[in-house]
Coordinates of C-alpha atoms and ligand atoms in Angstrom, one line a residue:
M224 CA -62.4 51.6 -26.4
S225 CA -61.2 55.2 -26.3
I226 CA -63.6 57.6 -24.8
Y227 CA -61.9 60.5 -26.7
T228 CA -62.0 61.3 -30.4
N229 CA -58.6 63.0 -30.8
K230 CA -56.8 61.0 -33.5
A231 CA -53.2 61.8 -32.6
V232 CA -53.9 60.7 -29.0
N233 CA -55.6 57.5 -30.1
D234 CA -52.9 56.6 -32.6
W235 CA -50.1 57.2 -30.1
V236 CA -51.9 55.2 -27.3
A237 CA -52.3 52.3 -29.7
D238 CA -48.6 52.4 -30.6
M239 CA -47.6 52.4 -26.9
A240 CA -50.1 49.6 -26.1
R241 CA -48.5 47.5 -28.9
L242 CA -45.2 48.1 -27.2
T243 CA -46.1 47.6 -23.5
K244 CA -48.9 44.9 -24.2
P245 CA -51.3 45.7 -21.3
D246 CA -54.2 43.3 -20.7
D247 CA -56.5 46.2 -20.6
I248 CA -56.6 50.0 -21.3
V249 CA -58.6 52.4 -19.1
W250 CA -59.2 55.9 -20.3
I251 CA -59.3 58.4 -17.5
D252 CA -62.1 61.0 -17.4
G253 CA -61.4 62.6 -14.1
S254 CA -64.8 62.0 -12.6
G255 CA -65.5 61.4 -8.9
E256 CA -67.1 58.0 -9.7
E257 CA -63.8 57.0 -11.4
K258 CA -61.8 58.1 -8.3
D259 CA -64.0 56.0 -6.0
R260 CA -63.7 53.0 -8.3
L261 CA -59.9 53.2 -8.7
T262 CA -59.5 53.8 -5.0
R263 CA -61.5 50.6 -4.2
E264 CA -59.5 48.6 -6.7
A265 CA -56.1 49.9 -5.5
A266 CA -57.1 49.1 -1.9
A267 CA -58.2 45.6 -2.9
F268 CA -54.8 44.9 -4.4
G269 CA -53.0 46.5 -1.4
E270 CA -51.4 49.2 -3.6
I271 CA -52.9 51.7 -1.2
L272 CA -54.4 51.4 2.4
M273 CA -57.5 53.2 3.4
L274 CA -57.0 55.6 6.3
D275 CA -59.7 56.2 9.0
Q276 CA -62.4 57.8 6.9
D277 CA -64.0 59.7 9.8
K278 CA -60.8 61.3 10.9
L279 CA -59.2 61.7 7.4
P280 CA -62.0 61.6 4.9
G281 CA -61.0 60.7 1.4
C282 CA -57.4 60.0 2.5
V283 CA -55.3 57.0 1.6
Y284 CA -51.8 55.7 2.4
H285 CA -49.1 54.3 0.2
R286 CA -45.6 52.8 0.7
T287 CA -43.1 52.7 -2.1
A288 CA -40.5 50.1 -2.5
E289 CA -37.6 50.6 0.0
N290 CA -35.2 51.3 -2.8
D291 CA -37.5 53.8 -4.5
V292 CA -38.1 56.8 -2.1
A293 CA -36.8 59.9 -4.0
R294 CA -35.9 61.3 -7.4
V295 CA -32.9 59.5 -9.0
E296 CA -30.8 62.2 -10.6
H297 CA -28.1 59.7 -11.8
L298 CA -30.8 57.8 -13.7
T299 CA -32.4 60.9 -15.2
F300 CA -31.4 61.8 -18.8
I301 CA -31.9 64.5 -21.3
C302 CA -32.0 62.9 -24.7
T303 CA -31.2 65.6 -27.3
S304 CA -29.8 64.7 -30.7
K305 CA -26.6 66.6 -29.8
E306 CA -24.9 66.0 -26.5
E307 CA -23.9 69.6 -26.1
D308 CA -27.5 70.6 -26.1
A309 CA -28.0 68.7 -22.9
G310 CA -25.0 70.5 -21.5
P311 CA -22.4 69.8 -18.8
T312 CA -24.9 69.4 -15.9
N313 CA -27.3 66.8 -17.3
N314 CA -26.8 63.1 -18.0
W315 CA -27.2 62.6 -21.7
M316 CA -28.2 59.7 -23.9
S317 CA -28.8 59.9 -27.7
P318 CA -32.5 59.6 -28.5
D319 CA -31.8 56.5 -30.6
E320 CA -30.0 54.7 -27.8
A321 CA -32.6 55.8 -25.2
Y322 CA -35.6 54.7 -27.3
A323 CA -33.8 51.4 -28.0
K324 CA -32.7 50.7 -24.5
L325 CA -36.0 51.8 -22.8
G326 CA -38.0 50.3 -25.6
A327 CA -36.6 46.9 -24.8
L328 CA -37.6 47.4 -21.2
F329 CA -41.1 48.7 -22.0
D330 CA -41.6 45.7 -24.4
G331 CA -44.3 43.7 -22.6
S332 CA -43.8 45.6 -19.4
M333 CA -47.6 46.0 -18.9
K334 CA -48.5 42.3 -19.5
G335 CA -51.0 41.2 -16.9
R336 CA -51.6 44.9 -16.0
T337 CA -53.9 47.7 -17.0
M338 CA -52.7 50.7 -18.8
Y339 CA -54.3 53.9 -17.6
V340 CA -54.5 56.8 -20.1
I341 CA -54.3 60.1 -18.2
P342 CA -55.0 63.3 -20.1
Y343 CA -53.9 66.2 -17.9
L344 CA -53.7 70.0 -18.1
M345 CA -50.9 72.0 -16.6
G346 CA -52.3 75.5 -15.9
P347 CA -55.8 76.8 -15.5
A348 CA -58.4 75.7 -18.1
A349 CA -59.1 79.3 -19.0
S350 CA -55.5 80.2 -19.6
E351 CA -54.0 80.4 -23.1
F352 CA -50.7 79.5 -21.6
S353 CA -51.7 76.1 -20.2
K354 CA -50.4 72.9 -21.8
V355 CA -51.6 69.4 -22.2
G356 CA -49.9 66.1 -21.4
I357 CA -51.0 62.5 -21.6
E358 CA -49.4 60.0 -19.2
L359 CA -49.7 56.3 -19.8
T360 CA -49.1 54.4 -16.6
D361 CA -49.6 51.0 -15.1
S362 CA -50.0 52.4 -11.6
I363 CA -53.3 53.4 -10.0
Y364 CA -51.3 55.3 -7.3
V365 CA -50.0 57.5 -10.2
V366 CA -53.5 58.1 -11.5
L367 CA -54.8 59.1 -8.0
N368 CA -51.8 61.4 -7.5
M369 CA -52.2 63.0 -11.0
R370 CA -55.8 63.6 -10.1
I371 CA -54.7 65.9 -7.3
M372 CA -51.6 67.4 -8.8
T373 CA -53.1 68.2 -12.3
R374 CA -56.4 69.1 -13.9
M375 CA -57.0 65.6 -15.1
G376 CA -59.4 63.9 -17.6
Q377 CA -62.0 65.4 -19.8
I378 CA -61.0 69.0 -19.0
A379 CA -57.6 68.4 -20.6
M380 CA -59.1 66.7 -23.7
D381 CA -61.5 69.7 -24.1
Y382 CA -58.5 72.0 -24.0
L383 CA -56.6 69.9 -26.5
G384 CA -59.4 69.6 -29.0
D385 CA -58.1 67.9 -32.1
S386 CA -54.6 69.3 -31.8
D387 CA -51.6 67.0 -31.6
D388 CA -49.7 69.4 -29.4
F389 CA -49.4 67.4 -26.2
V390 CA -46.5 66.0 -24.2
K391 CA -46.3 62.2 -24.6
G392 CA -45.5 60.5 -21.3
L393 CA -45.0 56.8 -20.9
H394 CA -44.5 55.2 -17.4
S395 CA -44.2 51.6 -16.3
R396 CA -43.2 50.4 -12.8
L397 CA -41.8 47.3 -14.5
D398 CA -40.2 45.4 -11.6
L399 CA -39.1 48.5 -9.5
N400 CA -35.5 47.3 -10.0
P401 CA -33.1 50.2 -9.7
E402 CA -30.9 48.5 -12.3
R403 CA -33.8 48.9 -14.8
R404 CA -34.8 52.4 -13.8
Y405 CA -34.5 55.3 -16.2
I406 CA -36.2 58.7 -16.4
C407 CA -35.6 59.9 -20.0
H408 CA -36.7 63.2 -21.6
F409 CA -36.8 63.8 -25.3
P410 CA -37.4 67.6 -25.5
E411 CA -37.2 67.6 -29.3
D412 CA -40.1 65.1 -29.4
N413 CA -42.2 66.4 -26.5
T414 CA -41.8 63.0 -25.0
I415 CA -41.0 61.5 -21.5
W416 CA -40.3 57.8 -20.8
S417 CA -40.0 56.7 -17.2
I418 CA -39.5 53.1 -16.2
G419 CA -38.7 51.1 -13.1
S420 CA -39.9 53.6 -10.4
G421 CA -43.1 54.3 -8.5
Y422 CA -42.0 57.4 -6.7
G423 CA -43.1 61.1 -6.9
G424 CA -41.0 63.2 -9.2
N425 CA -39.9 60.1 -11.2
V426 CA -43.4 59.1 -12.2
L427 CA -45.8 62.1 -11.8
L428 CA -44.8 63.2 -15.2
G429 CA -46.7 66.5 -15.2
K430 CA -44.4 67.8 -12.4
K431 CA -40.7 67.9 -12.8
C432 CA -40.5 66.0 -16.1
F433 CA -43.0 68.1 -18.0
S434 CA -43.4 71.4 -16.1
L435 CA -39.7 71.9 -15.6
R436 CA -37.5 69.8 -17.9
I437 CA -39.7 69.8 -21.1
G438 CA -41.1 73.1 -19.9
S439 CA -37.8 74.9 -19.6
Y440 CA -36.9 73.7 -23.1
L441 CA -40.1 75.0 -24.5
A442 CA -39.8 78.2 -22.5
R443 CA -36.5 79.0 -24.1
T444 CA -37.7 78.6 -27.6
Q445 CA -40.9 80.5 -26.9
G446 CA -39.5 83.3 -24.8
W447 CA -40.8 82.6 -21.3
L448 CA -39.5 81.0 -18.0
A449 CA -40.3 77.6 -16.4
E450 CA -38.9 77.7 -12.9
H451 CA -38.6 75.6 -9.7
M452 CA -40.3 78.4 -7.8
L453 CA -43.1 79.0 -5.3
I454 CA -45.4 82.0 -5.8
L455 CA -46.9 83.9 -3.0
G456 CA -48.8 87.2 -2.4
V457 CA -48.3 89.6 0.5
E458 CA -51.3 91.7 1.2
S459 CA -50.6 95.0 3.0
P460 CA -53.1 96.6 5.5
D461 CA -54.3 98.9 2.6
G462 CA -55.4 95.8 0.7
V463 CA -52.7 95.9 -2.0
V464 CA -51.2 92.5 -2.8
E465 CA -47.7 92.2 -4.1
Y466 CA -46.4 88.9 -5.4
L467 CA -43.0 87.2 -5.3
A468 CA -41.5 84.0 -6.7
A469 CA -38.8 82.1 -4.9
A470 CA -36.4 79.3 -6.1
F471 CA -35.0 77.1 -3.4
P472 CA -33.7 73.6 -4.0
S473 CA -35.8 70.5 -3.1
A474 CA -36.6 70.3 0.6
C475 CA -35.3 73.8 1.3
G476 CA -38.5 75.6 2.3
K477 CA -40.7 76.4 -0.8
T478 CA -43.9 74.9 0.6
N479 CA -43.3 76.4 4.0
L480 CA -42.7 79.9 2.6
A481 CA -45.6 79.7 0.2
M482 CA -48.0 79.0 3.1
M483 CA -46.4 81.0 5.8
I484 CA -48.5 82.8 8.4
P485 CA -47.0 86.3 9.2
P486 CA -45.9 86.9 12.8
E487 CA -48.3 88.5 15.3
Y488 CA -47.0 92.0 14.9
A489 CA -47.7 91.9 11.2
R490 CA -51.1 90.2 11.5
E491 CA -52.2 92.8 14.0
K492 CA -51.4 95.5 11.4
G493 CA -53.4 93.6 8.8
Y494 CA -50.8 91.8 6.7
K495 CA -51.8 88.5 5.1
V496 CA -49.9 86.0 3.0
W497 CA -51.6 84.2 0.0
T498 CA -50.4 81.0 -1.6
V499 CA -50.4 80.8 -5.4
G500 CA -48.0 77.8 -5.8
D501 CA -45.4 75.9 -3.8
D502 CA -43.1 74.3 -6.4
I503 CA -43.3 75.5 -10.0
A504 CA -43.8 78.8 -11.8
W505 CA -44.4 79.5 -15.5
M506 CA -43.6 83.1 -16.1
R507 CA -44.3 85.4 -19.1
I508 CA -43.9 89.0 -20.0
G509 CA -47.3 90.7 -19.6
E510 CA -48.8 93.5 -21.7
D511 CA -47.9 95.9 -18.9
G512 CA -44.2 95.0 -19.2
R513 CA -44.0 93.1 -15.9
L514 CA -43.3 89.4 -15.4
W515 CA -46.5 87.4 -14.7
A516 CA -46.5 84.0 -13.0
V517 CA -48.8 81.0 -13.2
N518 CA -48.7 77.9 -11.0
P519 CA -49.2 75.1 -13.5
E520 CA -50.0 72.6 -10.8
Y521 CA -53.3 71.7 -9.1
G522 CA -52.1 70.3 -5.8
F523 CA -49.1 70.1 -3.5
F524 CA -46.6 67.2 -3.2
G525 CA -45.1 68.3 0.0
V526 CA -42.4 67.0 2.4
A527 CA -44.2 65.6 5.5
P528 CA -41.5 65.5 8.2
G529 CA -41.3 68.8 10.0
T530 CA -44.8 69.8 9.0
S531 CA -46.7 70.8 12.2
M532 CA -49.3 73.2 13.5
Q533 CA -46.4 75.3 14.7
S534 CA -44.3 75.3 11.5
N535 CA -46.9 75.1 8.8
P536 CA -50.5 75.0 9.9
N537 CA -51.8 75.8 6.4
A538 CA -50.0 72.7 5.0
L539 CA -51.2 70.4 7.7
L540 CA -54.8 71.7 7.4
T541 CA -54.7 71.2 3.6
T542 CA -54.0 67.5 4.1
K543 CA -57.0 66.7 6.4
K544 CA -59.1 65.4 3.5
N545 CA -58.8 64.0 0.0
S546 CA -55.0 63.5 0.4
I547 CA -52.5 60.8 -0.2
F548 CA -49.7 60.0 2.3
T549 CA -46.6 58.3 1.0
N550 CA -43.9 56.7 3.2
V551 CA -45.1 58.3 6.5
A552 CA -45.8 56.3 9.6
L553 CA -49.1 54.5 9.9
L554 CA -50.8 54.7 13.3
D555 CA -52.9 51.9 14.8
D556 CA -56.0 54.2 14.7
G557 CA -55.8 54.5 10.9
T558 CA -54.2 58.0 10.9
V559 CA -50.7 59.1 10.1
W560 CA -47.6 60.5 11.9
W561 CA -44.2 61.8 11.1
E562 CA -41.2 63.2 12.9
G563 CA -41.7 66.9 13.6
M564 CA -45.5 66.7 13.4
G565 CA -45.6 68.4 16.8
T566 CA -47.3 65.5 18.6
D567 CA -45.6 62.9 20.8
P568 CA -44.3 59.8 19.0
P569 CA -46.8 56.9 19.1
Q570 CA -46.1 54.1 21.5
H571 CA -46.6 51.8 18.5
C572 CA -47.1 52.2 14.8
K573 CA -46.0 50.7 11.4
D574 CA -43.0 52.6 10.0
W575 CA -42.6 53.6 6.4
K576 CA -41.3 50.2 5.6
G577 CA -44.3 48.4 7.1
N578 CA -42.4 47.2 10.2
D579 CA -43.5 47.5 13.8
W580 CA -42.1 50.6 15.3
T581 CA -41.8 52.0 18.8
P582 CA -39.9 55.0 20.1
Q583 CA -37.1 52.6 21.1
S584 CA -36.6 51.4 17.5
G585 CA -33.8 53.9 17.0
E586 CA -35.0 54.6 13.4
K587 CA -37.2 57.2 11.9
A588 CA -40.8 56.1 11.6
A589 CA -41.4 58.3 8.5
H590 CA -38.9 58.4 5.7
P591 CA -37.2 61.9 5.6
N592 CA -38.6 62.4 2.1
S593 CA -42.1 61.1 2.9
R594 CA -44.7 63.2 1.3
F595 CA -48.4 64.3 1.3
T596 CA -50.3 64.9 -1.9
A597 CA -53.1 67.4 -1.3
P598 CA -55.4 69.6 -3.4
A599 CA -54.3 73.2 -3.6
A600 CA -57.9 74.4 -3.4
Q601 CA -58.1 73.0 0.2
C602 CA -55.2 75.3 1.4
P603 CA -56.6 77.9 3.9
S604 CA -54.2 80.5 2.5
I605 CA -54.9 79.8 -1.2
S606 CA -54.9 83.0 -3.2
P607 CA -58.1 84.2 -4.8
K608 CA -55.9 84.6 -7.9
W609 CA -54.3 81.2 -7.9
E610 CA -56.3 80.1 -11.0
D611 CA -56.2 83.5 -12.7
P612 CA -55.6 82.8 -16.4
K613 CA -53.1 85.7 -16.6
G614 CA -51.3 84.7 -13.5
V615 CA -50.0 87.2 -11.0
P616 CA -47.5 90.1 -11.5
I617 CA -44.1 89.4 -9.8
S618 CA -42.4 92.2 -7.9
A619 CA -39.5 90.2 -6.5
I620 CA -37.6 87.0 -7.2
L621 CA -35.8 85.3 -4.4
F622 CA -33.1 82.7 -4.8
G623 CA -31.9 80.8 -1.8
G624 CA -30.4 77.6 -0.5
R625 CA -29.4 75.8 2.6
R626 CA -26.1 77.2 3.8
A627 CA -24.8 76.7 7.3
K628 CA -22.3 79.5 6.6
V629 CA -21.3 82.1 3.9
A630 CA -24.7 83.3 2.6
P631 CA -26.3 86.1 4.7
L632 CA -30.0 86.1 5.7
I633 CA -30.8 88.3 2.7
Y634 CA -29.1 90.5 0.1
Q635 CA -30.3 92.3 -3.0
S636 CA -28.6 92.1 -6.4
F637 CA -27.5 95.4 -8.0
D638 CA -29.6 94.8 -11.1
W639 CA -31.1 92.0 -13.2
N640 CA -27.8 90.7 -14.7
H641 CA -26.2 90.7 -11.3
G642 CA -29.3 88.9 -10.1
V643 CA -28.9 86.2 -12.8
F644 CA -25.3 85.8 -11.6
V645 CA -26.5 85.4 -8.0
G646 CA -29.0 82.7 -9.2
A647 CA -26.3 81.0 -11.3
T648 CA -23.9 80.8 -8.4
M649 CA -26.4 79.4 -5.9
G650 CA -25.1 76.7 -3.7
S651 CA -27.0 74.5 -1.3
E652 CA -26.6 71.5 1.0
T653 CA -28.1 68.3 -0.5
T654 CA -31.3 66.9 1.0
A655 CA -33.3 63.6 1.1
A656 CA -35.4 64.7 -1.9
A657 CA -32.9 63.0 -4.2
T658 CA -31.0 59.8 -3.6
G659 CA -27.4 60.3 -2.6
Q660 CA -25.4 61.9 0.1
V661 CA -27.2 64.4 2.3
G662 CA -25.7 67.7 3.6
V663 CA -22.9 68.3 1.1
V664 CA -22.8 71.8 -0.6
R665 CA -23.3 71.6 -4.3
R666 CA -23.8 74.3 -6.9
D667 CA -27.5 74.4 -7.8
P668 CA -28.1 77.3 -10.2
M669 CA -31.6 78.8 -9.7
A670 CA -32.5 75.5 -7.9
M671 CA -32.7 74.0 -11.4
L672 CA -29.6 71.8 -11.5
P673 CA -31.8 68.6 -11.6
F674 CA -34.6 70.2 -13.7
C675 CA -33.1 72.2 -16.6
G676 CA -34.0 70.4 -19.8
Y677 CA -31.2 71.8 -21.9
N678 CA -27.6 73.2 -21.7
M679 CA -27.4 75.3 -18.5
G680 CA -25.1 77.8 -20.2
D681 CA -27.9 78.5 -22.7
Y682 CA -30.3 78.7 -19.7
F683 CA -28.2 81.5 -18.2
A684 CA -28.2 83.2 -21.6
H685 CA -31.9 82.9 -21.7
W686 CA -32.3 84.5 -18.3
L687 CA -30.1 87.4 -19.4
E688 CA -32.1 87.8 -22.6
M689 CA -35.3 87.8 -20.7
G690 CA -34.0 90.6 -18.5
A691 CA -33.3 92.7 -21.6
K692 CA -36.9 92.0 -22.8
I693 CA -38.8 92.8 -19.6
P694 CA -39.5 96.5 -19.4
N695 CA -40.3 96.4 -15.7
P696 CA -38.4 93.4 -14.3
P697 CA -38.7 92.1 -10.7
K698 CA -35.9 92.9 -8.3
I699 CA -33.7 89.9 -7.5
F700 CA -32.7 88.8 -3.9
N701 CA -30.9 85.9 -2.3
V702 CA -32.0 84.5 1.1
N703 CA -30.7 81.9 3.5
W704 CA -32.8 80.7 6.4
F705 CA -30.3 78.0 7.4
R706 CA -27.3 79.8 8.8
T707 CA -26.0 77.9 11.9
D708 CA -24.0 78.7 15.0
D709 CA -20.9 76.7 16.0
D710 CA -23.0 74.0 17.6
G711 CA -24.9 73.5 14.4
R712 CA -28.2 75.2 15.6
F713 CA -30.1 77.4 13.2
I714 CA -29.6 81.0 14.2
W715 CA -32.6 82.4 12.4
P716 CA -36.0 81.2 13.7
G717 CA -37.3 80.8 10.1
Y718 CA -40.8 79.7 9.0
G719 CA -43.4 82.5 9.6
E720 CA -40.6 84.8 10.9
N721 CA -39.3 84.8 7.3
F722 CA -42.0 87.3 6.7
R723 CA -39.8 89.9 8.3
V724 CA -37.2 89.4 5.6
I725 CA -39.7 89.3 2.7
K726 CA -41.2 92.5 4.0
W727 CA -37.8 94.2 3.6
A728 CA -37.5 92.8 0.0
L729 CA -40.9 94.2 -0.9
D730 CA -40.1 97.5 0.7
R731 CA -36.9 97.6 -1.5
C732 CA -39.0 97.0 -4.6
R733 CA -41.1 100.1 -3.7
D734 CA -37.9 102.1 -2.9
A735 CA -39.4 102.5 0.6
V736 CA -36.2 101.5 2.5
D737 CA -32.5 102.2 2.3
A738 CA -29.8 99.5 2.3
D739 CA -26.1 99.2 2.8
E740 CA -23.9 98.4 -0.3
T741 CA -21.5 95.5 0.2
P742 CA -19.3 93.6 -2.3
I743 CA -22.0 91.0 -2.8
G744 CA -25.0 93.3 -3.0
Y745 CA -27.3 95.4 -0.9
I746 CA -28.0 94.2 2.7
P747 CA -30.5 95.5 5.2
R748 CA -29.6 97.9 7.9
L749 CA -30.1 96.2 11.3
E750 CA -33.0 98.6 12.2
D751 CA -34.9 97.7 9.0
I752 CA -35.5 94.1 9.9
E753 CA -38.5 94.1 12.2
T754 CA -37.8 92.1 15.4
T755 CA -40.9 92.9 17.4
G756 CA -41.8 89.7 19.2
I757 CA -38.5 87.9 18.6
E758 CA -36.2 90.4 20.4
S759 CA -34.9 87.8 22.9
E760 CA -34.0 85.3 20.2
V761 CA -32.8 87.7 17.5
T762 CA -30.8 90.3 19.3
P763 CA -29.0 93.0 17.3
A764 CA -25.8 91.0 17.7
T765 CA -27.5 87.9 16.2
L766 CA -28.9 89.9 13.3
K767 CA -25.5 91.4 12.7
E768 CA -24.1 87.9 12.6
L769 CA -26.9 86.8 10.2
L770 CA -26.1 89.6 7.8
S771 CA -22.3 89.4 8.1
I772 CA -20.2 88.7 5.0
D773 CA -16.9 86.9 5.8
K774 CA -14.3 87.6 3.2
D775 CA -12.4 84.4 3.5
S776 CA -15.5 82.3 3.1
W777 CA -16.5 84.3 0.1
A778 CA -13.1 83.8 -1.4
A779 CA -13.6 80.1 -1.1
E780 CA -17.1 80.5 -2.5
V781 CA -15.8 82.3 -5.6
E782 CA -13.3 79.5 -6.0
S783 CA -16.0 76.9 -5.9
Q784 CA -18.1 78.8 -8.4
T785 CA -15.1 79.0 -10.7
G786 CA -14.6 75.2 -10.5
F787 CA -18.3 74.7 -11.4
F788 CA -18.2 77.2 -14.3
A789 CA -15.1 75.5 -15.7
K790 CA -17.3 72.6 -16.8
F791 CA -19.3 75.0 -19.1
D792 CA -18.4 75.5 -22.7
R793 CA -21.4 77.8 -23.4
L794 CA -21.1 80.1 -20.4
P795 CA -22.3 83.6 -21.3
T796 CA -19.5 86.2 -21.1
E797 CA -21.8 88.3 -19.0
I798 CA -21.6 85.6 -16.2
E799 CA -17.8 85.7 -16.4
S800 CA -17.8 89.5 -16.2
Q801 CA -20.1 89.4 -13.3
Q802 CA -17.7 87.1 -11.5
T803 CA -14.7 89.3 -12.3
A804 CA -16.6 92.3 -10.9
L805 CA -17.4 90.4 -7.7
K806 CA -13.8 89.4 -7.2
H807 CA -12.8 93.0 -7.7
R808 CA -15.3 94.2 -5.2
L809 CA -14.1 91.6 -2.7
G810 CA -10.6 92.7 -3.3
L811 CA -9.5 89.3 -4.5
Ligands
LIG1090 P1 -39.7 70.2 -2.3 O1 -41.1 69.8 -2.2 O2 -38.7 69.1 -2.3 O3 -39.4 71.1 -3.5 O4 -39.3 71.0 -1.0 P2 -39.6 72.5 -0.5 O5 -38.6 73.5 -1.1 O6 -41.0 72.8 -0.7 O7 -39.3 72.4 1.1 P3 -40.3 72.4 2.3 O8 -41.0 73.7 2.5 O9 -41.1 71.2 2.3 O10 -39.2 72.3 3.5 C1 -38.3 71.2 3.6 C2 -37.7 71.1 5.0 O11 -37.2 72.4 5.4 C3 -38.8 70.8 6.1 O12 -38.2 69.9 7.0 C4 -39.0 72.1 6.8 O13 -39.4 71.9 8.1 C5 -37.7 72.8 6.6 N1 -37.8 74.3 6.6 C6 -38.6 75.0 5.8 N2 -38.6 76.3 6.0 C7 -37.6 76.5 7.0 C8 -37.1 77.6 7.7 O14 -37.4 78.8 7.4 N3 -36.1 77.4 8.6 C9 -35.7 76.1 8.9 N4 -34.8 76.0 9.8 N5 -36.2 75.0 8.3 C10 -37.2 75.2 7.4
LIG1091 C1 -38.6 68.0 -5.4 O1 -37.8 67.1 -5.2 O2 -38.2 69.2 -5.8 C2 -40.0 67.8 -5.3 C3 -40.5 66.4 -5.1 O3 -40.8 68.8 -5.3 S1 -40.5 65.5 -6.6 O4 -41.9 65.6 -7.1 O5 -40.1 64.2 -6.2 O6 -39.6 66.1 -7.5
LIG1092 MN1 -39.7 70.7 -5.6

């Protein structure tokens, strides 16, 4: 029996139950009692393992199937009626074909199982910009994750009232067979169907599927932006906080940057960094003519390996209670471990596959894309404004990727349109966050290649149109923390030291510092990047190398951009003109 009165919701759930034929339907209310009950049930079935409740209170452990450890971009589809509306960078299936194909798989997929009905809210309950989704799933693991990642249960139904304006998400693990795995989006119907997976971005439908793919589609028609961006605030010694949003591809440093601790020199002066969000930003034009950003999420689904008290203490501290660990190593004492945690490898543990592991095993104990799910409110650096219904005003937008060569540490675009071009031409080496080859450079515009829910040419046009509509737009920069020397070692120390680079960007936004003009944009003068405390590591020669622009590499870069753009039939002419101008400035 439904615990909610909304007719549209009840009718749709009944339809989907007729299709998937669960033994039972459980309506999620989001209460603590419900969490305890579902945790007990999942532990009894072995879907999760309880961790040591003294050391990690409220924390549980989960392993996914070995073939199901990351997003599957080749199985992710945008199902618009017209193929060209999905565009050259998305997989497309017609809605008829997708409903038929997946409908056959969903038919009876929940037999012998329980269907959980999860109402959830993306965005703060007090914000008029928030949006409701309902996810139907046969996985308790999904329910427990959604409880952390979204505002789940009654709160969402209260927001919805008797409206039928909600995103309809249907998920079934089916048999976790990659041959029967599909993540399909129907932006014209506000619908997401995901089948055959139990992993992260494939199944936590509020995240990438709704907040980015459906979200970006809605944003275009409604005049706002849904972006794969962290949001952070930098507080100056005078107490003024300035905010920036940054788009880096998956596993390229958003969570780390969002939670960074400034270096000692800056802390002593009184600088602080506040975390608003670590993965997704919904941005609108405010009454004051600036761009305002809200984090629609309620928790963090962060990469575990590499997270240590040295690299990201705020993230590690966030995960000390009420968190879910997926595909990390399980220690014999009922706690967790991963490579790069900053503590010695255990003499024995169970690895992410459940096998016995010792340091001699010759394999990683945690999967490179193993993750923690942790409540944002537990983050020591969480911003007092993170649930502000209006969001926070954005002074700067950073684009950035993982580039061993080519891209300098930072450069500033000449203006908004040039900044859109800089975002549109982003490239980054692939990571373990999606299945496929790791470490190959691919074009990833605005870090949205896997997440844009419509034609990317139209997406560029939307960004250009937004620029024309924002009276006081943020300044746009590009950063790269990942430049390496000839031995493949990172030249820039990264992590908290990135503060030094961000500080320059914010100074530029206030016209407080000069810059050198280069063919690709404005770059800092060496003396304007503070190196107090890292002088021995980052010498003036190193900094010069980090900021250098190699003409031959840039010629190859432009070539690669041209190859990528050649796929587009709806490329705005402004993007072409920007590229012509860049070539001209480079003397090509
Ligand atoms: P998603 O959750 O997949 O969207 O990833 P993300 O963009 O939030 O990336 P995250 O901050 O989790 O970082 C991913 C990996 O990059 C981790 O292994 C980090 O240790 C590493 N990393 C993050 N920041 C830096 C940096 O400034 N320098 C270097 N060298 N590595 C970094
Ligand atoms: C990403 O891959 O960008 C993530 C993890 O943030 S997932 O939720 O799997 O998309
Ligand atoms: Mn992400």
